Tab-separated table of C-alpha atoms in Angstrom:
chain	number	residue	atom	x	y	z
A	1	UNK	CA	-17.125	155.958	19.504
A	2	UNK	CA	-17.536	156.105	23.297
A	3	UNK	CA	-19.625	158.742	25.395
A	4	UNK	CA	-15.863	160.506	26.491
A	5	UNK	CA	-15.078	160.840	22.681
A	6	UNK	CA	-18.834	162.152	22.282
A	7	UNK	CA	-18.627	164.484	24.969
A	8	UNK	CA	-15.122	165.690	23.681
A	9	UNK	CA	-16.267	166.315	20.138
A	10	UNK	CA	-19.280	168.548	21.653
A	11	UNK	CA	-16.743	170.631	22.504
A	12	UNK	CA	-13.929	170.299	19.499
A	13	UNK	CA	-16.212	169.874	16.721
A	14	UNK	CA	-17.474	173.078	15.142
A	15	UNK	CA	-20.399	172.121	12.253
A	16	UNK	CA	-19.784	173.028	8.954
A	17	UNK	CA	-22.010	175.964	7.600
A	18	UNK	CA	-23.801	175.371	4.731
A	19	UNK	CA	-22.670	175.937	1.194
A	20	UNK	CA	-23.642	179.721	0.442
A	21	UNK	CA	-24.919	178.929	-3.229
A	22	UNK	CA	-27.208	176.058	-2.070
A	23	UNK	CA	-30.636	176.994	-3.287
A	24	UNK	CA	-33.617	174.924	-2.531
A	25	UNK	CA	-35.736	176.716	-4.947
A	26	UNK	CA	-38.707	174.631	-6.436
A	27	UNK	CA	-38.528	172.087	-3.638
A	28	UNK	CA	-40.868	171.214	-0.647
A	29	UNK	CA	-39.650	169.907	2.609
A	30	UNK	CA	-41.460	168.663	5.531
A	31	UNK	CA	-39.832	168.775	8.896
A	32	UNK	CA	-41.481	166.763	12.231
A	33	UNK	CA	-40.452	168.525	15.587
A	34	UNK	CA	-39.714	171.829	13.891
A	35	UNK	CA	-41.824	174.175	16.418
A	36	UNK	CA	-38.471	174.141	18.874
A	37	UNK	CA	-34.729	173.350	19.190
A	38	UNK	CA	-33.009	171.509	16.395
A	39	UNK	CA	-36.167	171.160	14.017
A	40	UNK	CA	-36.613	174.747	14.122
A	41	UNK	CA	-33.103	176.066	13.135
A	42	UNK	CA	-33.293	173.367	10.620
A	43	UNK	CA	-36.636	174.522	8.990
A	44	UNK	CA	-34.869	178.120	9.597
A	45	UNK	CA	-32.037	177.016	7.258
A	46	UNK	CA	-34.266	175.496	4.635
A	47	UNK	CA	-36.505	178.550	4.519
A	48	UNK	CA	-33.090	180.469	4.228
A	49	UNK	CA	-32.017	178.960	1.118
A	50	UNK	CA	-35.100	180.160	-1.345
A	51	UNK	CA	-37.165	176.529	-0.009
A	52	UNK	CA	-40.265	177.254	-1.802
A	53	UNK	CA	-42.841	175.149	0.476
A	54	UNK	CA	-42.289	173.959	3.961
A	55	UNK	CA	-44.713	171.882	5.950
A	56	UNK	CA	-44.135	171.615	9.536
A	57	UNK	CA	-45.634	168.864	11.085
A	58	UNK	CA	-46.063	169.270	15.228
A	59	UNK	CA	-48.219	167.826	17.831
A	60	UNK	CA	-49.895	171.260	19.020
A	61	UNK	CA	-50.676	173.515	16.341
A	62	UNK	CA	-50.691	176.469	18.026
A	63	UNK	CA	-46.803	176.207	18.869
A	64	UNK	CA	-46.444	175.289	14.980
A	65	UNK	CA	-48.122	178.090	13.827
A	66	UNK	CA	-45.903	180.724	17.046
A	67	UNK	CA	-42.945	178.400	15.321
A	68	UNK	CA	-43.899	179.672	11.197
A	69	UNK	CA	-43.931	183.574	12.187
A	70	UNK	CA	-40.643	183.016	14.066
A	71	UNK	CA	-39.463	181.366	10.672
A	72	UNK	CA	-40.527	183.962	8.580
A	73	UNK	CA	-39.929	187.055	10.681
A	74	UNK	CA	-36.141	185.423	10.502
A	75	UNK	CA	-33.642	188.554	8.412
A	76	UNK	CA	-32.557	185.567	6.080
A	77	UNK	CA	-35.915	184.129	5.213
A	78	UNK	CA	-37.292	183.757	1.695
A	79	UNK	CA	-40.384	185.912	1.342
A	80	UNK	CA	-41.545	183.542	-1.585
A	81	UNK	CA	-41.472	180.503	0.666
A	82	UNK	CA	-45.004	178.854	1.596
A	83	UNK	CA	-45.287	177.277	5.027
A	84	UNK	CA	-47.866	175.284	6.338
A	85	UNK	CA	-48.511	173.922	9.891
A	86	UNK	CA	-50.214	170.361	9.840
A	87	UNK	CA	-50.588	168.088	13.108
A	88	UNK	CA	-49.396	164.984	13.967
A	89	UNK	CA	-49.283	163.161	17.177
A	90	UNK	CA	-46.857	160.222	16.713
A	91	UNK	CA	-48.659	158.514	19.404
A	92	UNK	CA	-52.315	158.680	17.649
A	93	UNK	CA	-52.735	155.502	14.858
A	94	UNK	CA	-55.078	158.017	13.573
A	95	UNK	CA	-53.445	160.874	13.387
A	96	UNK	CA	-50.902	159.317	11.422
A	97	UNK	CA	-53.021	158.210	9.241
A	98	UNK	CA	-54.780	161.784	8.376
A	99	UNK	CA	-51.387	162.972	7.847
A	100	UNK	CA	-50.350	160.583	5.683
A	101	UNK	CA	-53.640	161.470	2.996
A	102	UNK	CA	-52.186	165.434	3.019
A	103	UNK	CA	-48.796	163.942	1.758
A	104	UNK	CA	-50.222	161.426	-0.568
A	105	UNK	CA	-52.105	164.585	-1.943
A	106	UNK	CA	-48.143	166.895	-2.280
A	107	UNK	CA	-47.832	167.782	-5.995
A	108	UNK	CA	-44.355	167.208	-5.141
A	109	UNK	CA	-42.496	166.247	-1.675
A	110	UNK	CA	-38.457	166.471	-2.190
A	111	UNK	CA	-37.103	166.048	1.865
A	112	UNK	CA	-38.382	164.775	4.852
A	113	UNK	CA	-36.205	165.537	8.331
A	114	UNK	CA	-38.153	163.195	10.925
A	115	UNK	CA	-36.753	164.984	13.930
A	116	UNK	CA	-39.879	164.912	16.564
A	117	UNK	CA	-38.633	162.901	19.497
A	118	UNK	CA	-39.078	162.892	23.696
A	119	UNK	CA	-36.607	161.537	26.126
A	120	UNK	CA	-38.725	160.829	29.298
A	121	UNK	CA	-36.666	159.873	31.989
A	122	UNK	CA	-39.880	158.080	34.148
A	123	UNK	CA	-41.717	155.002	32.729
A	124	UNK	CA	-45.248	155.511	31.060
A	125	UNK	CA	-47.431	154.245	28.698
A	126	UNK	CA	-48.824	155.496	25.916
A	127	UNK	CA	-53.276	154.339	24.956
A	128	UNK	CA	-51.715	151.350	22.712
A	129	UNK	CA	-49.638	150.088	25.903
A	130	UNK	CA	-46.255	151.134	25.047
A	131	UNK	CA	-43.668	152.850	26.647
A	132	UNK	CA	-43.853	155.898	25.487
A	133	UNK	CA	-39.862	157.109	24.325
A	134	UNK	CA	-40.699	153.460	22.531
A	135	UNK	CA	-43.910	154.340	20.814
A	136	UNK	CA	-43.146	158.033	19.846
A	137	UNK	CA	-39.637	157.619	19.177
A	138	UNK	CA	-39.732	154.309	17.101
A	139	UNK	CA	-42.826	153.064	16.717
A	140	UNK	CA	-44.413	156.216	15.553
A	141	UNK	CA	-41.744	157.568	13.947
A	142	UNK	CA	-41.764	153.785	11.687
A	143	UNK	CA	-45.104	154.440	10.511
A	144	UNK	CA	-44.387	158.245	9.474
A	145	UNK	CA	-41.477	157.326	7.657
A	146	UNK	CA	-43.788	154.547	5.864
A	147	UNK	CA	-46.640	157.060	5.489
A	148	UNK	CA	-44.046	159.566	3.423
A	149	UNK	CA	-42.048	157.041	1.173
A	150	UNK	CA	-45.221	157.180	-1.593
A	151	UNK	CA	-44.732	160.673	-2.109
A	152	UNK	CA	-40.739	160.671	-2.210
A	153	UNK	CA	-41.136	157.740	-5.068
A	154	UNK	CA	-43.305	159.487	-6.650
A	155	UNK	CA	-41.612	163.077	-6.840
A	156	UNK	CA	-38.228	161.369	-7.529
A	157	UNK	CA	-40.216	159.266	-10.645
A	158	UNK	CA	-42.315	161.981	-11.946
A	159	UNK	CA	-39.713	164.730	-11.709
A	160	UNK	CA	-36.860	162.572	-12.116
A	161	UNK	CA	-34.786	164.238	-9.139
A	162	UNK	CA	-33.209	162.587	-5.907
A	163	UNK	CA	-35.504	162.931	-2.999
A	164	UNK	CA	-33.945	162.417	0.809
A	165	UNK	CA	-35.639	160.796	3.832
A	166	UNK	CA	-33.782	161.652	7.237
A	167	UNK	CA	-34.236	160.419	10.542
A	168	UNK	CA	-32.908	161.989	13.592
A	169	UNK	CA	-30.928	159.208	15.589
A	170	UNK	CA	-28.116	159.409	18.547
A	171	UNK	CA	-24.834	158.115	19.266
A	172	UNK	CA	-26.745	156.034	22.196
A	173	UNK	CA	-26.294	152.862	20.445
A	174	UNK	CA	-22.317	153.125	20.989
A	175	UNK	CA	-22.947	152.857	24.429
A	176	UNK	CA	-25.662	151.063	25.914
A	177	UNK	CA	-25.809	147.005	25.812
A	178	UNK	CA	-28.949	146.015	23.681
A	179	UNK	CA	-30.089	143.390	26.504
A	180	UNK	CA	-33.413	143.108	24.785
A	181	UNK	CA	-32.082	141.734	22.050
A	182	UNK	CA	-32.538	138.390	22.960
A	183	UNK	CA	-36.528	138.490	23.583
A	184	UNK	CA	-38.855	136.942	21.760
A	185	UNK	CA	-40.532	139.889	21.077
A	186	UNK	CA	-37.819	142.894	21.373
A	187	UNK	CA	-40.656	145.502	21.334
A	188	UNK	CA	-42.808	143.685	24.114
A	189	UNK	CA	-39.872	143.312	26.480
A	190	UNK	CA	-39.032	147.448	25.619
A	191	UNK	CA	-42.649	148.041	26.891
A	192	UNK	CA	-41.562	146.612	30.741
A	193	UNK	CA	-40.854	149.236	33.146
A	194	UNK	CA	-36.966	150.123	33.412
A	195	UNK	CA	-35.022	150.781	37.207
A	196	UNK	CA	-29.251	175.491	18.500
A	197	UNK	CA	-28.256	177.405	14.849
A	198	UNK	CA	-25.513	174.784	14.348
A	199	UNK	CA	-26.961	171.672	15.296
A	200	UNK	CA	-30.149	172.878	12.887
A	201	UNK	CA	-27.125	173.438	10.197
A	202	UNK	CA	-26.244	169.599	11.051
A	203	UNK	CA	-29.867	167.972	10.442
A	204	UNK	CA	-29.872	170.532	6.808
A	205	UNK	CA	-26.610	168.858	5.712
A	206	UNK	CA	-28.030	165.004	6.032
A	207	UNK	CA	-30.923	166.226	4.203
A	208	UNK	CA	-30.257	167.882	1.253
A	209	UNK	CA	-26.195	167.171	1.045
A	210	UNK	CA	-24.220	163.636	0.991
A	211	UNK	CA	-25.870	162.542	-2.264
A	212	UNK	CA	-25.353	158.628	-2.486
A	213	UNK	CA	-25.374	158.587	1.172
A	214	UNK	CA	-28.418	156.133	0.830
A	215	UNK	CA	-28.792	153.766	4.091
A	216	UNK	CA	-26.095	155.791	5.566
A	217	UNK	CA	-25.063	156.494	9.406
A	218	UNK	CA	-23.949	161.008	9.673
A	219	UNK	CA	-22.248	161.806	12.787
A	220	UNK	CA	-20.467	165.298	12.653
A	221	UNK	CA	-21.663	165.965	9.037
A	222	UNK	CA	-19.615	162.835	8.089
A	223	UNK	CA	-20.572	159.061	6.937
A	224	UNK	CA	-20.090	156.888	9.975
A	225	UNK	CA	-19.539	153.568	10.427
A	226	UNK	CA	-22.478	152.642	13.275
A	227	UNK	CA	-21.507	150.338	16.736
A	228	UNK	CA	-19.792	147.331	16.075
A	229	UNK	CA	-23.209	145.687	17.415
A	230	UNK	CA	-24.926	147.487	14.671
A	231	UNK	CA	-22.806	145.977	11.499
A	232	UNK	CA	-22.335	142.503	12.854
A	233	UNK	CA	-24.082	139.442	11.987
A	234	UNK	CA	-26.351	139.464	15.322
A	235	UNK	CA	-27.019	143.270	15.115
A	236	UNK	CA	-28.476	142.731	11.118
A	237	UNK	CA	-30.305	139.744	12.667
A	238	UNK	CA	-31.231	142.276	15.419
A	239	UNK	CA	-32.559	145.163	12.685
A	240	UNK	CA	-34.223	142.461	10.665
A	241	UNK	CA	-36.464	141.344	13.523
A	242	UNK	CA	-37.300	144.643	14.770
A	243	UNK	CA	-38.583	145.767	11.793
A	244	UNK	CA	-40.565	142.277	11.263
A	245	UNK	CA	-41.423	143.087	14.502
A	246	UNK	CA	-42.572	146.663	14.263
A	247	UNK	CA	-44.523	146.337	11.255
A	248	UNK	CA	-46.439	143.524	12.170
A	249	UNK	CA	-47.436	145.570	15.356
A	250	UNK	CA	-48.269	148.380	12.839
A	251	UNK	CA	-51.157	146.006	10.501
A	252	UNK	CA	-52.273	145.046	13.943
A	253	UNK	CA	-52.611	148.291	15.989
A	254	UNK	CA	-52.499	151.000	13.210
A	255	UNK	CA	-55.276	149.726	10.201
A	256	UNK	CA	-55.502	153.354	8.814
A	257	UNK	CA	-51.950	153.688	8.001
A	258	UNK	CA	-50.596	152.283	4.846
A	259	UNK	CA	-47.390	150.428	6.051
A	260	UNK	CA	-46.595	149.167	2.337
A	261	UNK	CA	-43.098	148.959	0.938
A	262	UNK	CA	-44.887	148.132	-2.658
């Protein structure tokens, strides 16, 4: 893949809809990011297929909430389906950590879409130090995912059905060298300064389609092989010690959250 090919396929490439008999009924889905763009048409598809509970999970509530009666005021919205708003700042340790005793307390919790994401194009930093497309994007995002693996074990044990954890990514990784690579801390040197219906029909179908797709790259509704850099010796060398890396920085920086694989 190279960023021609993606922009040609933003044109060529029409998403698949979703099967018409897919029914979600009985299941609970939370969604990150769903109070605008992507994450709302996807939480508008879910809701649209009989999803009995959906829990939208946004920084500012009062856009979640604006977001839930433009879900349900939607023609093809279940009537039946339950949706709450809950907050969560990907930048607050704390926050993350509240959120993650509501989902430990989900009678059930069958899909997570962890779409909340910025792309600022200036250099900040967020109260822990970090850049902040760094700390919301990865770091944040790291310890959500950790925070709602409990519940997904525990609904696919107790109810003995698959449960699905997806997280939003981009094609960038075709395309840009991965300098920092070589640091000795990768996340340190990332914290120095640097010189709509469709596409919610796209996030639905990683979710709750492509069973066996575990571990798995989706790029145009389709398994993917990632960037060469990605599946070669230095890039698994490269994953392993980012995510040595970035939960390491999560025991140090984020005590409340429970960043156990166990």
């Amino acid at each position: 893949m190279n960023y021609l090919g993606f922009v040609w396929r933003q044109w060529t490439i029409k998403p698949r809809p979703l099967p018409p008999t897919l029914s979600l009924q009985g299941k609970t889905a939370l969604i990150t990011g769903a109070n605008s763009g992507l994450g709302l048409e996807a939480a508008r598809a879910l809701v649209s297929r009989r999803l009995s509970r959906l829990i939208i999970a946004v920084r500012d509530v009062s856009k979640g909430e604006a977001a839930k009666t433009e879900i349900l005021s939607s023609p093809d919205a279940s009537p039946t389906c339950k949706i709450d708003v809950w907050p969560l700042d990907h930048e607050s340790y704390e926050s993350i950590a509240q959120f993650g005793k509501k989902v430990d307390e989900l009678d059930r919790l069958d899909y997570v879409l962890l779409n909340a994401g910025v792309k600022i194009m200036k250099y900040e930093k967020t109260l822990q130090g970090h850049e902040t497309n760094v700390q919301i994007n990865h770091i944040g995002t790291s310890a959500v995912s950790l925070a709602v693996l409990p519940a997904l074990r525990r609904t696919a044990r107790n109810l003995n059905t698959p449960t699905r954890l997806t997280i939003v990514s981009s094609e960038g990784h075709f395309w840009i060298p991965f300098k920092e690579r070589n640091a000795e801390n990768i996340l340190a040197r990332m914290d120095d300064p640097k010189t709509f219906e469709q596409g919610g029909n796209c996030l639905v179908d990683a979710l709750v389609q492509h069973e066996g797709s575990h571990g798995a790259y989706l790029s145009d509704q389709r398994e993917t092989r990632p960037s060469p850099f990605v599946v070669s010796d230095e890039g698994e060398k490269a994953q392993k010690k980012i995510w040595e890396e970035t939960i390491a920085l999560l025991e140090k920086e984020a005590t409340g959250v429970n960043v156990s694989l166990a």
